[in-house]
Every structure is written in structure tokens, then in C-alpha cells.
Tab-separated table of C-alpha atoms in Angstrom:
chain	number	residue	atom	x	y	z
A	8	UNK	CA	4.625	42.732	4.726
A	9	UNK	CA	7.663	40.707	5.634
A	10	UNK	CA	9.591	38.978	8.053
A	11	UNK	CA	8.209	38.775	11.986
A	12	UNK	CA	10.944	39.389	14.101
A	13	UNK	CA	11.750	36.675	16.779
A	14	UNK	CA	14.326	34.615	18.325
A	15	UNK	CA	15.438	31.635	16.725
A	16	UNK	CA	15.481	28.451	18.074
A	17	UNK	CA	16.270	24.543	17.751
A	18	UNK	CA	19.332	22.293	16.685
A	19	UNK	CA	20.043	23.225	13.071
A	20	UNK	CA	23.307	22.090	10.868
A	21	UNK	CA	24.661	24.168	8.014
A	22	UNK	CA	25.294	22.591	4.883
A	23	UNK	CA	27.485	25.209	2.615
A	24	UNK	CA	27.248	24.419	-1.360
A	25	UNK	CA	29.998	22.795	-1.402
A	26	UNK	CA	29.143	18.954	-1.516
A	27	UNK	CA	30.620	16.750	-4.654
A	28	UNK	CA	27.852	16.638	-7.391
A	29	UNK	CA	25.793	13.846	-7.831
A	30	UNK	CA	27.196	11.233	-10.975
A	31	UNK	CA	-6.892	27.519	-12.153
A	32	UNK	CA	-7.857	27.435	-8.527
A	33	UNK	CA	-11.297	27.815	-6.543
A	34	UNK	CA	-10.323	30.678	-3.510
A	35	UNK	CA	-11.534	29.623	-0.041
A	36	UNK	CA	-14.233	27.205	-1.530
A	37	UNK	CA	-16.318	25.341	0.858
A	38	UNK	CA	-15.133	21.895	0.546
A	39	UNK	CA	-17.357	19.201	-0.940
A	40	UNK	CA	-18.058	16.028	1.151
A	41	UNK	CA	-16.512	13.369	-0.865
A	42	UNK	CA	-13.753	11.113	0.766
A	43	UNK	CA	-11.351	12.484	-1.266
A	44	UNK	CA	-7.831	10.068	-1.696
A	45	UNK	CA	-7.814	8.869	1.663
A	46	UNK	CA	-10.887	9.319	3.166
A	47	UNK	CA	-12.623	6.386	1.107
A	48	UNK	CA	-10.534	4.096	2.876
A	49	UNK	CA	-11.107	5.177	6.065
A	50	UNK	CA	-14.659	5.511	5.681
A	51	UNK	CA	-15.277	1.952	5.020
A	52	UNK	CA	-13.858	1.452	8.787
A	53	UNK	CA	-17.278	0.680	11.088
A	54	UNK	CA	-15.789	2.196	14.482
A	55	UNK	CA	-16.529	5.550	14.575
A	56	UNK	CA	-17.054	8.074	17.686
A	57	UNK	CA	-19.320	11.518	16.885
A	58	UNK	CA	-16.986	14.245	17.913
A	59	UNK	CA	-18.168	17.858	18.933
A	60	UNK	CA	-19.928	20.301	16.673
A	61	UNK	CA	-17.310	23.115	16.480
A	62	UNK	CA	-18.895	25.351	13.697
A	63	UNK	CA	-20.600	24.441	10.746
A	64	UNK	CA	-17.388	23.402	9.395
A	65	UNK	CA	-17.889	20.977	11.047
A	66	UNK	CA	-15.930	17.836	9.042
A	67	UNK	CA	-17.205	14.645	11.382
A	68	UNK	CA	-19.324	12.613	8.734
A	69	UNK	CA	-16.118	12.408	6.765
A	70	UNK	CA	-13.688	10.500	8.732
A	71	UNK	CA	-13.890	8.197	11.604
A	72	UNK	CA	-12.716	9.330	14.803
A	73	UNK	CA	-10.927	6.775	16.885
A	74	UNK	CA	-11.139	7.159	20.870
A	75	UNK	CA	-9.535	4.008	21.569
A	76	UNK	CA	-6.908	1.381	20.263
A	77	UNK	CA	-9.512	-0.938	19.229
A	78	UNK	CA	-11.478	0.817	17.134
A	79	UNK	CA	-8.218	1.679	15.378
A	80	UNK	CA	-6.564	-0.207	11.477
A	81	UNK	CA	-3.892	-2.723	12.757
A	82	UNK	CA	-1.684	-0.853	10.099
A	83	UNK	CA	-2.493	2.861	11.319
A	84	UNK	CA	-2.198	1.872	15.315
A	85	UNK	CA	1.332	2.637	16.049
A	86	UNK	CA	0.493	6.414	14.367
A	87	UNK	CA	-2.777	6.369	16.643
A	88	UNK	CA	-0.179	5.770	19.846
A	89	UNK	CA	1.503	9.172	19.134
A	90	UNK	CA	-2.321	10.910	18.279
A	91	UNK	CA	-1.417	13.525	20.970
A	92	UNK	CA	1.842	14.255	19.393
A	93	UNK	CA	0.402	15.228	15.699
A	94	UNK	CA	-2.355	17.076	17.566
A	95	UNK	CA	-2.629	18.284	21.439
A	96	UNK	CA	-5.916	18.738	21.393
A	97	UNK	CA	-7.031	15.350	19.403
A	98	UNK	CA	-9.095	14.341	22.448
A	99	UNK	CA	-11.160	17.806	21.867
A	100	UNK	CA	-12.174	16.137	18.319
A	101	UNK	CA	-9.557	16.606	15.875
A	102	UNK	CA	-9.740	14.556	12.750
A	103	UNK	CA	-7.243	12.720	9.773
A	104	UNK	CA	-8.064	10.708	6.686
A	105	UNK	CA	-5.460	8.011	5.995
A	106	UNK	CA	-2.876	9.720	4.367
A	107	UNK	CA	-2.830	12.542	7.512
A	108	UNK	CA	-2.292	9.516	9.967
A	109	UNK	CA	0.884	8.873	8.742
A	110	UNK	CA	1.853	12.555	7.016
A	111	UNK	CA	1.354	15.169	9.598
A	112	UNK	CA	3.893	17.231	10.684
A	113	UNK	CA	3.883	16.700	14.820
A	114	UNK	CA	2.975	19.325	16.552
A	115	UNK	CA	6.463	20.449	17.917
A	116	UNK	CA	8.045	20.231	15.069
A	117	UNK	CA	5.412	22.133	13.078
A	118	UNK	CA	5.246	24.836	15.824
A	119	UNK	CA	9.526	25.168	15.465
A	120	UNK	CA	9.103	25.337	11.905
A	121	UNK	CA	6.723	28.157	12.243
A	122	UNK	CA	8.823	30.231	14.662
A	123	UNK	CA	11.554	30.137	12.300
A	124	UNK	CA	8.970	31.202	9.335
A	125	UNK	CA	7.316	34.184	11.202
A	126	UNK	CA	6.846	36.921	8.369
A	127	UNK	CA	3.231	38.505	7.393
A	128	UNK	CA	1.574	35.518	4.675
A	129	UNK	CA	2.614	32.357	4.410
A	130	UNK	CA	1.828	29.972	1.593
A	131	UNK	CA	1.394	26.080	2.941
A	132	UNK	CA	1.162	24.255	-0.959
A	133	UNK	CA	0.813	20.899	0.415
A	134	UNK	CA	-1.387	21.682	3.466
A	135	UNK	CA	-3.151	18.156	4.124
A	136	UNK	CA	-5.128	17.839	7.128
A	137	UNK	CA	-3.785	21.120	8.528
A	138	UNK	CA	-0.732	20.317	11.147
A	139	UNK	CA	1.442	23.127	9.565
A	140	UNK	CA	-1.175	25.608	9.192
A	141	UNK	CA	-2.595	25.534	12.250
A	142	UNK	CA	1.145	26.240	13.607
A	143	UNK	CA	2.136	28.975	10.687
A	144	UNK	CA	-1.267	30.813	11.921
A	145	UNK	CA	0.002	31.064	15.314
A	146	UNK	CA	3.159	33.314	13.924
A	147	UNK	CA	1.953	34.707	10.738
A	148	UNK	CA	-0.625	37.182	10.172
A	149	UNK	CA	-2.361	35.066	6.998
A	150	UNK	CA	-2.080	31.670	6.118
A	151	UNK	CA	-2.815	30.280	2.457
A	152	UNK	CA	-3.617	26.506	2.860
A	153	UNK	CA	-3.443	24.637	-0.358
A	154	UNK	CA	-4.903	20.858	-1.036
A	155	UNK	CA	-5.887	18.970	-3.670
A	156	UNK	CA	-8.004	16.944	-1.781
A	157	UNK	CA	-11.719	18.671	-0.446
A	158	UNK	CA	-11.381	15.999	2.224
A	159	UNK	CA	-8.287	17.081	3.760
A	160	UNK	CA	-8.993	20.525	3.440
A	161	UNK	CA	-12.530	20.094	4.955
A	162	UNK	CA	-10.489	18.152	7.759
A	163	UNK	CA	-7.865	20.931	7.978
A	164	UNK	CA	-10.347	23.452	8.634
A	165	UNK	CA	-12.214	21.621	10.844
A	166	UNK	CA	-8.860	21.046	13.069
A	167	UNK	CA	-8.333	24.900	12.567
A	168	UNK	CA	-11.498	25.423	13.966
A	169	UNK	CA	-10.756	23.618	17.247
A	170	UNK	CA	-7.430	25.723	17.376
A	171	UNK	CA	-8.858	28.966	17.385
A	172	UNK	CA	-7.007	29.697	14.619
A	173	UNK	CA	-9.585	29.285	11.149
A	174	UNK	CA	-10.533	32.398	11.039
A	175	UNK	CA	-6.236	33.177	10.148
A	176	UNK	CA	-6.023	31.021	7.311
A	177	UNK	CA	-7.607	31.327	3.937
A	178	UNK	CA	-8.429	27.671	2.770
A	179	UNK	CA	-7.766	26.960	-1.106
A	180	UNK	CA	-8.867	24.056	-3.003
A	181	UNK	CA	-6.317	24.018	-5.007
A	182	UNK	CA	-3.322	22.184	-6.933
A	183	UNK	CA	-0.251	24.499	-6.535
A	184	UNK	CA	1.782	23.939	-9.180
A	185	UNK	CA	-1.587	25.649	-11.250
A	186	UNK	CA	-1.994	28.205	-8.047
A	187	UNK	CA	2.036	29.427	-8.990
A	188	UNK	CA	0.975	29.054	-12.440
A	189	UNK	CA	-1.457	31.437	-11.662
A	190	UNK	CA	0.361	33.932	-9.590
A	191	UNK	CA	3.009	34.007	-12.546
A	192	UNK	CA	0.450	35.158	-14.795
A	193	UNK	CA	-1.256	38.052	-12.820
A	194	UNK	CA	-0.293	41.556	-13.917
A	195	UNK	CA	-0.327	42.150	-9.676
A	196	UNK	CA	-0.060	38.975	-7.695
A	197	UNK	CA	-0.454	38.671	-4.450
A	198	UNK	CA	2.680	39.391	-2.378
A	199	UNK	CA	3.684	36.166	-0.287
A	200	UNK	CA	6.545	35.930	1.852
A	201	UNK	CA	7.192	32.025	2.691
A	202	UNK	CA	6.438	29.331	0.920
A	203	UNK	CA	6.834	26.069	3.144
A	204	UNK	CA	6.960	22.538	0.790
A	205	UNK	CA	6.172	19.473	2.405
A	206	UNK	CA	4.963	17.619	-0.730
A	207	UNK	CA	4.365	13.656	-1.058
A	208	UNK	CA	7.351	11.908	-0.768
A	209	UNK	CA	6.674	9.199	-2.984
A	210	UNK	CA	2.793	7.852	-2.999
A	211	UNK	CA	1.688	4.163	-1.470
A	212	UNK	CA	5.043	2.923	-1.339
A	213	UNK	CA	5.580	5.735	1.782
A	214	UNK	CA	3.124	3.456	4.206
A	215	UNK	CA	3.763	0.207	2.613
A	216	UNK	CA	7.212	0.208	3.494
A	217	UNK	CA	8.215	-0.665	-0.006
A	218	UNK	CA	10.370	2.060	-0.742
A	219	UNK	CA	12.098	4.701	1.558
A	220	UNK	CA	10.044	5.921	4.797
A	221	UNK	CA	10.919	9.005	6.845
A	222	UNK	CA	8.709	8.676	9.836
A	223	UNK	CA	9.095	4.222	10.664
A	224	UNK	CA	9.385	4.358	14.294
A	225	UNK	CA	10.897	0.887	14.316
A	226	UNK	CA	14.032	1.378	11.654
A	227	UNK	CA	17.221	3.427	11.910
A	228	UNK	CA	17.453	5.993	8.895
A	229	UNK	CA	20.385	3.589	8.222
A	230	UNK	CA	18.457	0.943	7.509
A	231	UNK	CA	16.986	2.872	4.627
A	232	UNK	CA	18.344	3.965	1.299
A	233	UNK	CA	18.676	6.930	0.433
A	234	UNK	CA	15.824	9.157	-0.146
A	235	UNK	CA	16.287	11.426	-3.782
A	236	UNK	CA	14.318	14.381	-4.913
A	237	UNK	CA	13.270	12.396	-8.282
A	238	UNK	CA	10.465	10.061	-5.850
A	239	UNK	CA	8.757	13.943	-4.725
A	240	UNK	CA	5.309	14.085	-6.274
A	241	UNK	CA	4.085	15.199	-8.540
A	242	UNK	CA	7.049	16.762	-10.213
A	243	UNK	CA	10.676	16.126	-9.067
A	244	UNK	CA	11.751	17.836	-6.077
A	245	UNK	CA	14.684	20.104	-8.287
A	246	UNK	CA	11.444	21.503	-10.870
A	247	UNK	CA	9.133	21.751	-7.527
A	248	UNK	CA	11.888	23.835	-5.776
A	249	UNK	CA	12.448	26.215	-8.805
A	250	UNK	CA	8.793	26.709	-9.505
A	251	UNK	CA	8.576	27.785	-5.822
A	252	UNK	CA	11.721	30.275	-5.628
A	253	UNK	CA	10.026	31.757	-8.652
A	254	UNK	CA	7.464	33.279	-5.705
A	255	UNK	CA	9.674	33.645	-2.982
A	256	UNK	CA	13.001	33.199	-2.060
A	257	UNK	CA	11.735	32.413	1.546
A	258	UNK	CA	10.758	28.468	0.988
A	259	UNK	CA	10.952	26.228	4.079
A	260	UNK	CA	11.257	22.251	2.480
A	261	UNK	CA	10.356	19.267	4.441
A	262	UNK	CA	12.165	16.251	3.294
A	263	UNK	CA	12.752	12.787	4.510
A	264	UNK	CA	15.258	12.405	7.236
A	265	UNK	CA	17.551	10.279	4.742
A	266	UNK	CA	17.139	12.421	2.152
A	267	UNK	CA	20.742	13.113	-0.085
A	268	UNK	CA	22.296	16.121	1.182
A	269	UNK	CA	24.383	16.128	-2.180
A	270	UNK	CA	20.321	16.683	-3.663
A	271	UNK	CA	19.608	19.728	-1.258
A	272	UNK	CA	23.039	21.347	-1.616
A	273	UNK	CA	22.371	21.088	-5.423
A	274	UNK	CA	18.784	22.563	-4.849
A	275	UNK	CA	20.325	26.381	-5.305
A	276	UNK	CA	22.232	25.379	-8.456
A	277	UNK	CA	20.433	26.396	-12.103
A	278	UNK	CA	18.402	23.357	-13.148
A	279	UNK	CA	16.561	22.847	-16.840
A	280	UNK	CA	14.039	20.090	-17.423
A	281	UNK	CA	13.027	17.960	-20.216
A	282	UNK	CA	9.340	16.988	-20.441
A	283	UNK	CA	10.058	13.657	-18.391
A	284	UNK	CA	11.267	15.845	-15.363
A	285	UNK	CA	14.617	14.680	-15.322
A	286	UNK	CA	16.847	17.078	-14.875
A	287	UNK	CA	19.651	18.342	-17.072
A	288	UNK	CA	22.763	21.228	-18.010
A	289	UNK	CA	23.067	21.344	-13.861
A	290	UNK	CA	25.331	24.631	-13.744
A	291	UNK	CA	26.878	24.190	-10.181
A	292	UNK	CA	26.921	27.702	-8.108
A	293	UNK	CA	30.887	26.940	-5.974
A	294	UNK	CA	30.142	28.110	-2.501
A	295	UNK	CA	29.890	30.442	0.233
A	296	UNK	CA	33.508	31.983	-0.432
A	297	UNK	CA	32.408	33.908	-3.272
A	298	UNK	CA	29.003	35.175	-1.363
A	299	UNK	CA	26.749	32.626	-2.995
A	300	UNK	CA	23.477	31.717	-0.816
A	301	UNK	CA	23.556	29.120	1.320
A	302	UNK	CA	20.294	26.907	2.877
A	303	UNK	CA	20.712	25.559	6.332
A	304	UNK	CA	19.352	22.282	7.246
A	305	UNK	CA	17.256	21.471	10.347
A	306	UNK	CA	16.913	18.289	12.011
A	307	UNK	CA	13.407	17.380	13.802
A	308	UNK	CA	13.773	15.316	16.584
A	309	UNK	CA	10.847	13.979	18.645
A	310	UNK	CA	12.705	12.206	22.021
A	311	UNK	CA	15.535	10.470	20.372
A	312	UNK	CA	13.822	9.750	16.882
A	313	UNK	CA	15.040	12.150	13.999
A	314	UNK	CA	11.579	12.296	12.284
A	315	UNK	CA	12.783	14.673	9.337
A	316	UNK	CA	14.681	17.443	7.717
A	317	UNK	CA	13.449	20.908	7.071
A	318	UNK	CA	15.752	23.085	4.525
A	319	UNK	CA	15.572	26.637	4.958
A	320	UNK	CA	16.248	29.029	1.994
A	321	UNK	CA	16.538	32.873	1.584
A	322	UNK	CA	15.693	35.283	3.920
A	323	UNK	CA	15.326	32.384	6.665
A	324	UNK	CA	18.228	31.245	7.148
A	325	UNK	CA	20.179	32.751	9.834
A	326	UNK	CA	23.219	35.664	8.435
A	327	UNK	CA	20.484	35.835	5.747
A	328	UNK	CA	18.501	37.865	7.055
A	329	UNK	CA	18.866	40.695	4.382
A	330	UNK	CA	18.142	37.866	1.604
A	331	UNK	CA	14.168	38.501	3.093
């Protein structure tokens, strides 16, 4: 087990940690067919297409499947527009609830994200409708797909399917803060060598446009405000982080393009929590100079749209090689 060896690619900056402070689970289940948290929603909507029979995990009675504009929410339309983008091969049938309309990872940024994770298993904790998965499959010998929802994973599976790629990844109905829970607790857990976050980033409030967005097509990140760990869900982003290095030093994080860098520098500094999850005795680690990790931020650009940051930690970011 361990890391895949390949080039590296992609515009990445390198944040040093040196910014100012700030002042159990059911293994490869066969998903149920309820809606789940965003399927209901999208059920209710009376367009709906039959797409092919892939296999019979086959997910198509769960979602609609939109083949044109018109059949398409007025508030999910300008994500519809860029279908092609989350998913090449949408038009062969692949399928997202609500919340994967406006969450997925596009495809070219999920398949850079993957090239940079190559290594033998990968753990995806916050897998969705399966945009990250199906990429990570492509560079990594096993795949662990987490979701909460049996929707989402019925839907990632389903897209998997299409992909080739199913057959790679080991599907896990699942909430991962009890899967690490779990792997804490074995005597002889299961050796995994990435973990890539891309958790909620703040519930409703993500769509509505009510509090900070990272993939608005229509705003500059300027005219946001800043995004901060403390709006990750379900825990804040500091706890998630350290609950997560706790597996593997190798963790790949996802954020919102206006996301405080002063919050991912302090990501590798020693963090305790009080039951509310706020964070407290932050001991700072200085910097680089005295051979102190570093993570390396990556910006995802689609055309001339930043869509979001990935944070690389470990063994994955580049003169860390050894760190693996």
C-alpha cells in the first residue's frame, strides 16, 4: 500500500504556517430506495426522462432525469447548463438529487484532485452522488465511498456504474465521523492512505444564497464574506480535520474558494474542543524554518471561474513526499 507514483500537475500556491492567528456503519449495503435529503424534493418534480438500465443498480426511479432546459427547477437551471461539466457522460444517463446539482465536484477538477491523490485506498467521507469517486477510482486501486444518505449513494453507484468504474469502489452507508470512530477502535484497522474531505459547507443557506457560496457563477468571491471552518457540517472544520489526521496524514480538503487562509494555515496547529465545538488552547506550530509541515493550497479553476480550494496535507504535498 501507498502512494502511486505520477507526475504532478495544475496551478497550486503554497501557503507556509506562517499567517497572523485569527483574534457503527453498514459495509457496502445495498442502498434502500427512499429519497433520502434531497431526493424528496426532486421527486415531487413531474418531468422525468427513463434513462438506460446499466445493472441492477440501476438508481432511475429515484431521481428525475432532465434531458432538456424545460423540464428543469428555475432555481437548479444554471447548474443544469454546466450538466456536462459535473459529468461527461450525463447524456449516457447519469443522475443527481438536489443537493448533487449544486455540490459536485466537476469533473476536471475531481480528475486533478485524483492525480495528485494516487496511492493504493482512498477514503471519500463525504462521497455524495459520486463525482470524486468515480475520479479517485480511476488512480487508486480501492475506493471507500461514504454517505449518509442511501439516495446519494444509490445515485453514486449508479453513476459509477456508467463509468466503468463500480466494481473499484466499495460503497458504505455510512456517517464518518462513526466510520473513524470505528477504525479508532479496531485492534487492526484497515490501512487507508488518503482521506479526501469535501464536507457540507454550511446546509440550505449554501443554495439559498443567504450565507457564503463557493460555486455562484454570477458573483466575484469578493462579493462574498469570508467563508470560516466553524459553518463545516456537522462538526467544525478544525475537530473534522483532527479526527481525520487521526487516520492519515494524507487528507486532501475541499473548501470554499473564499475560505480564510488564516483558518487553513491554523488547520496543522494543536486544537482542543469543548462540547459546543468551539475551539480552544490553539498552540500555534511557527513555520517551515524549523521543519514543521506545511499544506499547499490548490486553486480549481473552470475557464476563468475559481470554483474552489483543495488543501493538501502530508505525504501529498509536493517536498513531502517522505511525510507519505
Amino acid at each position: 500500500m501507498g502512494k502511486k507514483s505520477a507526475a504532478m500537475s495544475g496551478i497550486a500556491r503554497f501557503w507556509q504556517q506562517a499567517f497572523d492567528p485569527p483574534n457503527g456503519p453498514v459495509a457496502d449495503s445495498e442502498p434502500t430506495t427512499s429519497t433520502g435529503d434531497g431526493g424528496a424534493d426532486m421527486a415531487e418534480q413531474p418531468a422525468r426522462t427513463t434513462t438506460p438500465a446499466h445493472s441492477n443498480k440501476d438508481a432511475t426511479s429515484l431521481v428525475p432525469y432532465y434531458t432538456d432546459a424545460s423540464q428543469v427547477p428555475e432555481h437548479l437551471q444554471k447548474y443544469f447548463s454546466q450538466r456536462t461539466r459535473y459529468f461527461s457522460l450525463y447524456d449516457s444517463g447519469c443522475l443527481l438529487d438536489e443537493e448533487g446539482w449544486y455540490s459536485v465536484t466537476p469533473e476536471a477538477v475531481a480528475d486533478q484532485i485524483a492525480e495528485r491523490c494516487r496511492c493504493t485506498t482512498v477514503l471519500d467521507a463525504f462521497c455524495g452522488v459520486g463525482g470524486n469517486a468515480i475520479a479517485f477510482a480511476r488512480t487508486c486501486e480501492r475506493v471507500i465511498a461514504l454517505d449518509t444518505s442511501p439516495t446519494r449513494l444509490a445515485l453514486a453507484r449508479h453513476n459509477a456504474t456508467i463509468y466503468g468504474v463500480a466494481d473499484r469502489i466499495e460503497f458504505i452507508l455510512a456517517d464518518y465521523l462513526a466510520f473513524a470512530a470505528t477504525l479508532g477502535a479496531s485492534p487492526s484497522p484497515r490501512k487507508i492512505d488518503v482521506v479526501f474531505l469535501s464536507p457540507p459547507w454550511g446546509g440550505p443557506s449554501y443554495l439559498s444564497g443567504s450565507g457564503p457560496t463557493a460555486l455562484e457563477e454570477d458573483k466575484s468571491i469578493d462579493s462574498h464574506p469570508e467563508f470560516s471552518l466553524s459553518n463545516i457540517l456537522p462538526v467544525h472544520g478544525q475537530k473534522l480535520f483532527n479526527i481525520t489526521r487521526a487516520i492519515t496524514p494524507n487528507v486532501a480538503y475541499y473548501l470554499p474558494r473564499n475560505t480564510r487562509l488564516q483558518e487553513i494555515s491554523a488547520l496543522l496547529s494543536t486544537e482542543d474542543f469543548a462540547e459546543d465545538d468551539q475551539p480552544r488552547n490553539r498552540k500555534r506550530k511557527r513555520g517551515p524554518e524549523e521543519g514543521q509541515e506545511q499544506c499547499e493550497i490548490e486553486e480549481e479553476w473552470m475557464g476563468n471561474k475559481l470554483k474552489a480550494l483543495t488543501c493538501y496535507f502530508g505525504g501529498l504535498v509536493a517536498g513531502q513526499e517522505h511525510l507519505f
